[in-house]
PDB file of C-alpha atoms in Angstrom:
ATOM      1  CA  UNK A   1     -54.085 151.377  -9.730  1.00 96.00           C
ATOM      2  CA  UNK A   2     -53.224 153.666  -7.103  1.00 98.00           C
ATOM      3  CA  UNK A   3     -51.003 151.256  -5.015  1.00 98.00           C
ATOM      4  CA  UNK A   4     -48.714 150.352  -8.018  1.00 98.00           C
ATOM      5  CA  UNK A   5     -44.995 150.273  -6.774  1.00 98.00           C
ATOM      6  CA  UNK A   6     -46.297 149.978  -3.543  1.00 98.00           C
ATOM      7  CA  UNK A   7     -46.248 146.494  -0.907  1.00 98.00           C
ATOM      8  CA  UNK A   8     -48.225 145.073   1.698  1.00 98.00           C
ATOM      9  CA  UNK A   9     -47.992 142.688   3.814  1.00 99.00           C
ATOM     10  CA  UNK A  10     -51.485 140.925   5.348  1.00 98.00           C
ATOM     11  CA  UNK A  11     -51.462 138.740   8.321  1.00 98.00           C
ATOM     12  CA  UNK A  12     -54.032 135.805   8.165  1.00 97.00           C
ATOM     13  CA  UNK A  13     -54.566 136.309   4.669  1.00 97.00           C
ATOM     14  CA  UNK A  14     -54.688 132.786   3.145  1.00 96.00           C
ATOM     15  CA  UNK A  15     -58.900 132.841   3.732  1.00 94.00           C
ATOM     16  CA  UNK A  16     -61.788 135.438   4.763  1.00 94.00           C
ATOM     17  CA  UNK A  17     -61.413 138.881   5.615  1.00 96.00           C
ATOM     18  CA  UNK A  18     -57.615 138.611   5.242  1.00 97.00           C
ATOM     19  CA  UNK A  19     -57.664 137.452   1.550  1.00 98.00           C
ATOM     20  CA  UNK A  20     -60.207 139.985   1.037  1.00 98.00           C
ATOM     21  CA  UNK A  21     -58.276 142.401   1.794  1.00 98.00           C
ATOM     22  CA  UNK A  22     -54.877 140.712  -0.115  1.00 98.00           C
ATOM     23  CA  UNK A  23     -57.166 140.725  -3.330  1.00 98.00           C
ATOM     24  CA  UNK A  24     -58.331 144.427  -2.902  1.00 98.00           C
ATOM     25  CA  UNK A  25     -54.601 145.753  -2.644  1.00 98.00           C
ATOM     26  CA  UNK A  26     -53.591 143.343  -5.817  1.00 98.00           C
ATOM     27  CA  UNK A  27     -57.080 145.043  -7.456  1.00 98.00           C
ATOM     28  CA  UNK A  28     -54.925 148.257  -7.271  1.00 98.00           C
ATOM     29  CA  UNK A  29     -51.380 146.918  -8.178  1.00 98.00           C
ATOM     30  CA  UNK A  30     -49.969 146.464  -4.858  1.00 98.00           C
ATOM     31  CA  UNK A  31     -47.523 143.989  -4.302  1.00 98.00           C
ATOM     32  CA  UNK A  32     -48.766 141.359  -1.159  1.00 98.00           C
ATOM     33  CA  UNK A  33     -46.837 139.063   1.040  1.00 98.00           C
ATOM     34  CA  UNK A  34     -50.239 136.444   2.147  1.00 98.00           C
ATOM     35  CA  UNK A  35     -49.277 134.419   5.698  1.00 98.00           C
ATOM     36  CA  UNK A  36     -51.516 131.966   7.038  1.00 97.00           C
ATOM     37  CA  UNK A  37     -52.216 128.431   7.217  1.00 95.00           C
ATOM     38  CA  UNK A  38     -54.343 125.926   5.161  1.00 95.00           C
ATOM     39  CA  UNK A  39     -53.761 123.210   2.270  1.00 97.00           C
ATOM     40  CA  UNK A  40     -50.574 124.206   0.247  1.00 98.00           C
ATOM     41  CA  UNK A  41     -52.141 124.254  -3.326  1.00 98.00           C
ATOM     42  CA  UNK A  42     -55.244 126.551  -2.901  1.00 98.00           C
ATOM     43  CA  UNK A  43     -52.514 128.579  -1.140  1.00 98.00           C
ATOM     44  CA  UNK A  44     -50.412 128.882  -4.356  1.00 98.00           C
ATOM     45  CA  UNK A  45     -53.357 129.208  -6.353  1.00 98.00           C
ATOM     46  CA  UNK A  46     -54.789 132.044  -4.282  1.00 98.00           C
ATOM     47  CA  UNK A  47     -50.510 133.302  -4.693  1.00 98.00           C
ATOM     48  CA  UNK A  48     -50.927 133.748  -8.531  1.00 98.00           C
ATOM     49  CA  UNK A  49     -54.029 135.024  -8.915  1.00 98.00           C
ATOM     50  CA  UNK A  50     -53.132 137.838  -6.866  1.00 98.00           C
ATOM     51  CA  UNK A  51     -49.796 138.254  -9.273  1.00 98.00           C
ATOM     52  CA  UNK A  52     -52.072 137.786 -12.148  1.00 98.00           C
ATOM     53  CA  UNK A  53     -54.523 140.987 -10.830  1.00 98.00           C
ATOM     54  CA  UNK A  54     -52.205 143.357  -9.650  1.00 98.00           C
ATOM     55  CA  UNK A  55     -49.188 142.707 -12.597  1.00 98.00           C
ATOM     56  CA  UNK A  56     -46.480 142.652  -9.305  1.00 98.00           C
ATOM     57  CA  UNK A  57     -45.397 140.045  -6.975  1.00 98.00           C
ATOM     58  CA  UNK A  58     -47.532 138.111  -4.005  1.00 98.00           C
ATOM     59  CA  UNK A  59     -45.546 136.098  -2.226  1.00 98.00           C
ATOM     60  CA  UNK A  60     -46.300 133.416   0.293  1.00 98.00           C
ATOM     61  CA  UNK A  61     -45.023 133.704   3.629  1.00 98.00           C
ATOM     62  CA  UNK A  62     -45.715 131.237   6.385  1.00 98.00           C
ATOM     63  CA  UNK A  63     -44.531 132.446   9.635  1.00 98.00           C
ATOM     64  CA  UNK A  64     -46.456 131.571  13.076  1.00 98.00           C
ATOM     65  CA  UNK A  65     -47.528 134.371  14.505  1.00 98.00           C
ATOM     66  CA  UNK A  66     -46.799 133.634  18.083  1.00 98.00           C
ATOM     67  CA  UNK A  67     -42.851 133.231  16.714  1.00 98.00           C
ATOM     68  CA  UNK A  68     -41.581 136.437  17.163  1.00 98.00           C
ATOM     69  CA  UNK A  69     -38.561 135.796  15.064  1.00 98.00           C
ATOM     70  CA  UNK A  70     -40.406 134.465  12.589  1.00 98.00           C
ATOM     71  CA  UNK A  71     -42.616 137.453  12.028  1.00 98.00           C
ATOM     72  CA  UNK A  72     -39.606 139.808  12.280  1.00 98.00           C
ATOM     73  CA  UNK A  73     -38.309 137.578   9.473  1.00 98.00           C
ATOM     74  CA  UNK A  74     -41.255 138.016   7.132  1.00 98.00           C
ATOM     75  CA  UNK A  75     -40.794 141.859   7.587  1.00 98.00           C
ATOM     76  CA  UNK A  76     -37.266 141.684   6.681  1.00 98.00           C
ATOM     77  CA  UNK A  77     -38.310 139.255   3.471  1.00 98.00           C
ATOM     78  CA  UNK A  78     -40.811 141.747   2.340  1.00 98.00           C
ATOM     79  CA  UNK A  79     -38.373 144.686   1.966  1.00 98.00           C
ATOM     80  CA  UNK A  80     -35.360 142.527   0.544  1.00 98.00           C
ATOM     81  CA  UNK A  81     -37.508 140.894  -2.035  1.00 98.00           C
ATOM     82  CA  UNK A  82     -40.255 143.617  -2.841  1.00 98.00           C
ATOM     83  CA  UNK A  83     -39.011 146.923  -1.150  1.00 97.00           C
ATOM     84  CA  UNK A  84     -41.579 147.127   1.397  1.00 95.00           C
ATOM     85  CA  UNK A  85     -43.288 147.301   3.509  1.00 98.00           C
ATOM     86  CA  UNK A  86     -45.514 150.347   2.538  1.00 98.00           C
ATOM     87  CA  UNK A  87     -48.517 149.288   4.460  1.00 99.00           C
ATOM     88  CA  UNK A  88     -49.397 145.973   6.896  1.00 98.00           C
ATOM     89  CA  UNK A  89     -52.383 144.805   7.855  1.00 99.00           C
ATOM     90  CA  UNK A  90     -52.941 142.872  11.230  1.00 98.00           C
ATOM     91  CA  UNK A  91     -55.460 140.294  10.649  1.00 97.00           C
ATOM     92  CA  UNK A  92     -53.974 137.169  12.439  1.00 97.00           C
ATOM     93  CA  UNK A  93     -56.925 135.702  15.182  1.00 94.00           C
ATOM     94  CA  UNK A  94     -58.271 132.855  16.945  1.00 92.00           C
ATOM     95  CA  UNK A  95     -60.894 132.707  19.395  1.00 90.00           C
ATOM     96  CA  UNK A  96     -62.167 130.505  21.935  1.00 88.00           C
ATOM     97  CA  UNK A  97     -65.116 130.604  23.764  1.00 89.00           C
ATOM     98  CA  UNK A  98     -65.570 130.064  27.960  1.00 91.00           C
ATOM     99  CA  UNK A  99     -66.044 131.075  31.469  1.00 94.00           C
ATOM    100  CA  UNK A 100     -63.172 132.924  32.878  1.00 97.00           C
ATOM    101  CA  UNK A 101     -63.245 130.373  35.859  1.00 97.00           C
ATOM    102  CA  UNK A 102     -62.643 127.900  33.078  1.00 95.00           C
ATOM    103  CA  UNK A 103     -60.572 129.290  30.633  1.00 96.00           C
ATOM    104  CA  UNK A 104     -57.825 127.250  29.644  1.00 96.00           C
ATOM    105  CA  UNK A 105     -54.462 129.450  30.230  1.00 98.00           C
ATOM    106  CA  UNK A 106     -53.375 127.520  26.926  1.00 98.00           C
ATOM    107  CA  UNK A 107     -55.834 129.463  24.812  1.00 97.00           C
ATOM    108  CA  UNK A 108     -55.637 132.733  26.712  1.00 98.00           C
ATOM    109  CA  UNK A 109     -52.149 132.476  25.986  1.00 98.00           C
ATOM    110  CA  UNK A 110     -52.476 131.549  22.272  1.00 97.00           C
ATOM    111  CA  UNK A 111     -55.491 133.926  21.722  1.00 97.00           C
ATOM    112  CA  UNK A 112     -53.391 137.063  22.913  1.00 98.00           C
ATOM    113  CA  UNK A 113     -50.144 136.025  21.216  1.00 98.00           C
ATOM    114  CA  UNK A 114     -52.163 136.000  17.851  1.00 98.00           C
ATOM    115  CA  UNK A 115     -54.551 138.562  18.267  1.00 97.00           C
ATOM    116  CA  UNK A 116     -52.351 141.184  19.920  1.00 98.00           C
ATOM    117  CA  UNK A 117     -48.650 140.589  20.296  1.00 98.00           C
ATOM    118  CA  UNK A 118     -48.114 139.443  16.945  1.00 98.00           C
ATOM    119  CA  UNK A 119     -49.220 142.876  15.695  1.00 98.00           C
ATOM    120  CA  UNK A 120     -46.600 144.670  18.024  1.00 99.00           C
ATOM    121  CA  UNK A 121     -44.512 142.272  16.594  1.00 98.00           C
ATOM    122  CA  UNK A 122     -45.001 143.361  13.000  1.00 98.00           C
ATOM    123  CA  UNK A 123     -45.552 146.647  13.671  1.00 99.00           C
ATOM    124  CA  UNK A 124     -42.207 146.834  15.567  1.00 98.00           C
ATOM    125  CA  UNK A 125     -40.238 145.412  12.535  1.00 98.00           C
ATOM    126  CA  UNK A 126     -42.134 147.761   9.928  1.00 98.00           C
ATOM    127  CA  UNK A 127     -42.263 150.800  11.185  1.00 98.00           C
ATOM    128  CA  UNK A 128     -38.322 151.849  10.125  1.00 98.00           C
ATOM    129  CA  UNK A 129     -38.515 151.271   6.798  1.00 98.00           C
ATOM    130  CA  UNK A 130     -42.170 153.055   6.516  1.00 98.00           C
ATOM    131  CA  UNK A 131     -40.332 155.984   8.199  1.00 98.00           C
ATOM    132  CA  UNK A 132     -37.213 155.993   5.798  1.00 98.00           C
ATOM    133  CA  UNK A 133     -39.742 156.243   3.269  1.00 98.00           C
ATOM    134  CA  UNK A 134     -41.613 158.544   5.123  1.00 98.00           C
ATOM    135  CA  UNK A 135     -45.251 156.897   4.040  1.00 98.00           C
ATOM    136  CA  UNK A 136     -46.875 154.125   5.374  1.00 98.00           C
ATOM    137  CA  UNK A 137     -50.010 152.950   6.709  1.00 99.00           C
ATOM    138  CA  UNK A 138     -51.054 150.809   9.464  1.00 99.00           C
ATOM    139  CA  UNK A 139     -53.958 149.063   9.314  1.00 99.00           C
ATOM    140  CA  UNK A 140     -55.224 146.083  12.084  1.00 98.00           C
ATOM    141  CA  UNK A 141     -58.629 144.448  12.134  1.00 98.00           C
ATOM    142  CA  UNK A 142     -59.980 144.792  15.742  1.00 97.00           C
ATOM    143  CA  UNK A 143     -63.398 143.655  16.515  1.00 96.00           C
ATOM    144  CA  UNK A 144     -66.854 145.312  17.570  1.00 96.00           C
ATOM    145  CA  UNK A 145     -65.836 143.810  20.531  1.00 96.00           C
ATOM    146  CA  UNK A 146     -62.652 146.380  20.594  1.00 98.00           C
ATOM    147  CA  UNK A 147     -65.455 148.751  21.676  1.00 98.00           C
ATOM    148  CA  UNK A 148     -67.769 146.385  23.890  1.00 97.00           C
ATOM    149  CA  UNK A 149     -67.862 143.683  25.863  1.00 95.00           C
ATOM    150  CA  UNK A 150     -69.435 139.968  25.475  1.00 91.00           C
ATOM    151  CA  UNK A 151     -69.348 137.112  27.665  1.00 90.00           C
ATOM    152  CA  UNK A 152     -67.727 133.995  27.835  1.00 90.00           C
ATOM    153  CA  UNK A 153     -64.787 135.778  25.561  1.00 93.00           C
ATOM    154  CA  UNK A 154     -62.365 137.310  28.106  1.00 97.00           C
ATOM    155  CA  UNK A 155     -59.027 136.779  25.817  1.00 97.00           C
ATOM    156  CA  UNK A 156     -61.015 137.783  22.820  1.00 96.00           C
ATOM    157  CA  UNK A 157     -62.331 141.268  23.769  1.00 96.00           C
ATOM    158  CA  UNK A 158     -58.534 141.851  25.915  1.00 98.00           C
ATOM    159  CA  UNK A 159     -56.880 141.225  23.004  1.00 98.00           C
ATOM    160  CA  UNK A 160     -58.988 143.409  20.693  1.00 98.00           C
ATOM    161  CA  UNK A 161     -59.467 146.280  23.338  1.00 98.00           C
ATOM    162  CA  UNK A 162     -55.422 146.278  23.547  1.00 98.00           C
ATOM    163  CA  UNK A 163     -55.335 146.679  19.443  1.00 98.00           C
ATOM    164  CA  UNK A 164     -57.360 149.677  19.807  1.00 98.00           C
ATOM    165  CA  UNK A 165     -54.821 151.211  22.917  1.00 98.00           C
ATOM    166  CA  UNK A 166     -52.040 149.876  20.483  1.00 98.00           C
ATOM    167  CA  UNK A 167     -53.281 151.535  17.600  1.00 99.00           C
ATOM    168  CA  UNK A 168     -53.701 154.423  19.057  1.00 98.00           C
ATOM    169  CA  UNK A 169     -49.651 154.646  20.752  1.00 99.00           C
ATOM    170  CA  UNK A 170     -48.172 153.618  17.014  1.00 99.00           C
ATOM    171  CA  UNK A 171     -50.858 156.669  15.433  1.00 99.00           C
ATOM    172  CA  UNK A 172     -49.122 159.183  18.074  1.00 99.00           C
ATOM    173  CA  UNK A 173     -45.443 157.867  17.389  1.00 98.00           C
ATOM    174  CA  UNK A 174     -45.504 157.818  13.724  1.00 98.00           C
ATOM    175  CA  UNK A 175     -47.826 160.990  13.082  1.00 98.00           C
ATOM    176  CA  UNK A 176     -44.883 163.328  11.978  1.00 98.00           C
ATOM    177  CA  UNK A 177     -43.849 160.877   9.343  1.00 98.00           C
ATOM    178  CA  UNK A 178     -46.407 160.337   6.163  1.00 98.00           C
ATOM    179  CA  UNK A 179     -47.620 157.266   8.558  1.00 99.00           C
ATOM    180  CA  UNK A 180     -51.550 156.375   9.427  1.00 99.00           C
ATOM    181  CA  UNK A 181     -52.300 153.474  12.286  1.00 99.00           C
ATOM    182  CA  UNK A 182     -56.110 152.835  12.488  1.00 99.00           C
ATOM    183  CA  UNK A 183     -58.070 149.947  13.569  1.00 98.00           C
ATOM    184  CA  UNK A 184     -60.825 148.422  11.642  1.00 98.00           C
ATOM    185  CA  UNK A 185     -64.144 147.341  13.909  1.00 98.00           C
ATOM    186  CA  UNK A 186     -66.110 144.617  11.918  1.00 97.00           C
ATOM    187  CA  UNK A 187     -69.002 143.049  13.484  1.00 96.00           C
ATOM    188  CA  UNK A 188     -70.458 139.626  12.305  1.00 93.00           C
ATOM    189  CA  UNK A 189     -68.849 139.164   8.956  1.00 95.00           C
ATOM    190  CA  UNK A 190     -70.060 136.567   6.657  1.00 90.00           C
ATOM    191  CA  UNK A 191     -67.600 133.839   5.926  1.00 84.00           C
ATOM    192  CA  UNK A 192     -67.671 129.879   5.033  1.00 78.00           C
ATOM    193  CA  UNK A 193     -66.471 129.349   9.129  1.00 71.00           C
ATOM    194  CA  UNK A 194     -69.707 131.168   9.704  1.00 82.00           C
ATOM    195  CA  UNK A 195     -71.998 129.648   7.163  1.00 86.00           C
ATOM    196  CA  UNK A 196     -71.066 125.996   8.882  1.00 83.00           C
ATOM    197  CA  UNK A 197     -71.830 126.712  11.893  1.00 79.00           C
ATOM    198  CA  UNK A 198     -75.044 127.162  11.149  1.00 91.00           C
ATOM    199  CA  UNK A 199     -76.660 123.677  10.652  1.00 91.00           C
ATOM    200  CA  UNK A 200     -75.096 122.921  13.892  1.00 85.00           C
ATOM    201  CA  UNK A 201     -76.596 125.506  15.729  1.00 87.00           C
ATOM    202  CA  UNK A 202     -80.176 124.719  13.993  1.00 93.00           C
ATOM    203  CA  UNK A 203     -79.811 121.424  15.377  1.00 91.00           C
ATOM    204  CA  UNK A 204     -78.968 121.883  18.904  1.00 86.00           C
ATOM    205  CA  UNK A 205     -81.114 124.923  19.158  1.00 89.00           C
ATOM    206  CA  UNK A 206     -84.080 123.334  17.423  1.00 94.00           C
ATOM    207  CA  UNK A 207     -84.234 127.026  15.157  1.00 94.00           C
ATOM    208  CA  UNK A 208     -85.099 127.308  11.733  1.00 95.00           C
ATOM    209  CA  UNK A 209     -82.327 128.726   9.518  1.00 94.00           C
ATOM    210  CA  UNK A 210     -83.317 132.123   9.821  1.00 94.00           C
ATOM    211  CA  UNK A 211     -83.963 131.936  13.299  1.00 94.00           C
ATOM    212  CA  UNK A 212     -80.136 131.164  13.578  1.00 92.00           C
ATOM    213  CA  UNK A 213     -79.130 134.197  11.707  1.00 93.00           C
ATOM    214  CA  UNK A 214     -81.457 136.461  12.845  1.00 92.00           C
ATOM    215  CA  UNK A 215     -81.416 135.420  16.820  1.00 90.00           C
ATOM    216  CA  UNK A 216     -78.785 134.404  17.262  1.00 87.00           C
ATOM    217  CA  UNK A 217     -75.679 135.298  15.285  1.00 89.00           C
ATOM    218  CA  UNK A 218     -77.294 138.819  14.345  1.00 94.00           C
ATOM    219  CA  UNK A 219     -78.628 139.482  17.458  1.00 92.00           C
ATOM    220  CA  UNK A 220     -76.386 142.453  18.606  1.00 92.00           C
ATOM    221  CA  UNK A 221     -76.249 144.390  14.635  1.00 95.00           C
ATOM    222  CA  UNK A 222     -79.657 146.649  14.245  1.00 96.00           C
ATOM    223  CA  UNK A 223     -79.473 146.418  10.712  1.00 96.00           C
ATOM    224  CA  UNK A 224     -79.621 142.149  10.808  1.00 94.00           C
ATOM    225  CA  UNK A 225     -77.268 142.318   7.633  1.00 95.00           C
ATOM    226  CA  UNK A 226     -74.139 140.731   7.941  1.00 96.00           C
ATOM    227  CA  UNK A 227     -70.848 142.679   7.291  1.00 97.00           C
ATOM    228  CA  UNK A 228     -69.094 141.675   4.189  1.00 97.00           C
ATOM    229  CA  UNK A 229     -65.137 140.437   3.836  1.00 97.00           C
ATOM    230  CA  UNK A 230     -65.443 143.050   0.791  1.00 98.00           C
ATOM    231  CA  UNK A 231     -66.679 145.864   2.680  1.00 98.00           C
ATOM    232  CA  UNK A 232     -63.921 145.557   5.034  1.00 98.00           C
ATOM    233  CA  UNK A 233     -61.628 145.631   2.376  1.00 98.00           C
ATOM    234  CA  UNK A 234     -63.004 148.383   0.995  1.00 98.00           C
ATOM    235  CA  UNK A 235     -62.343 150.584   4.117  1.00 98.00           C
ATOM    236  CA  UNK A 236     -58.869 149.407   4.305  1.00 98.00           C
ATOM    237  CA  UNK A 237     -58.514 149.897   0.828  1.00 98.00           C
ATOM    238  CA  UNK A 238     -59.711 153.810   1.681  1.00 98.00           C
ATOM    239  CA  UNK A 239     -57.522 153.977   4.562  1.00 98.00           C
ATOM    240  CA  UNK A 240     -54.628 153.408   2.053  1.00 98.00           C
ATOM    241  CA  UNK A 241     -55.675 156.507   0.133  1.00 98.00           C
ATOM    242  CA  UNK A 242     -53.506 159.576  -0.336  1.00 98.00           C
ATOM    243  CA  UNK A 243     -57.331 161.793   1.061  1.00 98.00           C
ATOM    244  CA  UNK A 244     -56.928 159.757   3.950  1.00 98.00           C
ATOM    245  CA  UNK A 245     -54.055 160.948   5.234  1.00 98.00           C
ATOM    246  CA  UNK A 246     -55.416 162.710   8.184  1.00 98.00           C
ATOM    247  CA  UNK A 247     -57.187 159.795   9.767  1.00 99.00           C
ATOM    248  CA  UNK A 248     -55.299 158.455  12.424  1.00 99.00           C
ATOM    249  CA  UNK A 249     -55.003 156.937  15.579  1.00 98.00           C
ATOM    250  CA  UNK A 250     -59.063 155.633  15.117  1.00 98.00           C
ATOM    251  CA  UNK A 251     -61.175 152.764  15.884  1.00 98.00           C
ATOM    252  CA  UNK A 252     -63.699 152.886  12.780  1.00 98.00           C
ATOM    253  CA  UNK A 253     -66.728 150.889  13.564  1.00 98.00           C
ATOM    254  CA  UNK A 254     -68.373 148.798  10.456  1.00 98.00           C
ATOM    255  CA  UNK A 255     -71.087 146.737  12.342  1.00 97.00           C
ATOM    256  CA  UNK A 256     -74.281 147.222  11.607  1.00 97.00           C
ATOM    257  CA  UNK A 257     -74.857 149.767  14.327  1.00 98.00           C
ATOM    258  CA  UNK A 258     -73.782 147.077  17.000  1.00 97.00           C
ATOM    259  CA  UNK A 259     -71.823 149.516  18.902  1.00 97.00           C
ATOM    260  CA  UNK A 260     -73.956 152.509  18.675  1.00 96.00           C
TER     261      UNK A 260
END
């Protein structure tokens, strides 16, 4: 348990890739602060098993991420309860999907206040206490789309494109200090929100199951696997390691080969 005595905090962490990566840090004794939304009891249950894997504290915290204060209070929670923070991840997004001509300035709004500012946000408030301990590490999920563009997803690939340039300014800041900032690149990652929208799509699409999968939603990966919520925890989980410490300021691609 190399992360024992250690604490995380992970942003969008109640489901998917965020509690994937919650449950990989716990896997190695790290205490985790989970934030999110969704129904209060599989929240708490998801809370103690964490406790009951690592053998430290996960705590529940459920500030909006387009509340600066909020955030900035979750920070400060995490170090007056469990010492921290030693490492955050950014995880926090929403998408929506239109025309630019038609975009709703609501959900451009919302998209890059959850997708981008909220990790300056946490960032901002984390960073002194990672440098009085002179360690941390910085860790946000960023997209295949960080790297490339799509369209109909203007707020989407902004957002993720400015986590990269973010990244990259906190790597540079914090490089003389024990501190890594990298980005994480997933392409299509297989969760539940993904697995529903399949019947939908057969049925408006008139495609077979596989059809969906392969045609559609795995169009742009070569390899027409999709990425796993445990893989990505798994580089994060590297990224936290002590033979890691020299990789910083990167945008590390797991996609299938979407973005070679």
């Amino acid at each position: 348990m190399f992360l024992k005595g250690k604490t995380a905090i992970v942003t969008g962490s109640t489901s998917g890739i965020g509690l994937a990566y919650a449950k990989a840090l716990a896997a190695e004794g790290a205490s985790v602060v989970i934030n999110g939304f969704g129904d209060a009891d599989a929240i708490e249950k998801e809370r103690a098993a964490l406790e009951e894997t690592s053998g430290a504290k996960a705590l529940y915290d459920a500030a909006d991420m387009t509340k600066p204060d909020q955030i900035a209070a979750m920070v400060q929670r995490a170090h007056d309860e469990l010492g921290g923070p030693d490492i955050v991840i950014n995880n926090a997004g929403v998408q929506h999907v239109s025309k630019i001509e038609d975009f709703p300035i609501d959900k451009w709004d919302a998209i890059i206040a959850i997708n981008l500012t909220s990790a300056f946000h946490v960032i901002r408030a984390a960073v002194p206490f990672m440098k009085k301990k002179k360690w941390g590490r910085i860790i946000s999920t960023a997209s295949a789309h960080s790297k490339v563009a799509s369209p109909n997803k203007a707020a989407y690939v902004a957002a993720k494109h400015g986590i990269a340039g973010l990244t990259k300014t906190v790597a540079l800041e914090t490089a003389t200090f024990g501190i890594t900032a990298n980005a994480i690149s997933p392409g299509y990652v297989w969760t539940p929100l993904v697995e529903k929208q399949i019947p939908d799509t057969m049925s408006s699409r008139g495609l077979t199951r596989e059809q969906v999968i392969n045609d559609v939603l795995l169009d742009a990966q070569p390899t027409k696997e999709f990425v796993t919520a445990e893989q990505v925890a798994a580089f994060a989980l590297f990224l936290c390691r002590d033979e890691a410490a020299q990789i910083t300021g990167a945008n590390l691609s797991i996609d299938g080969g979407w973005t070679a």
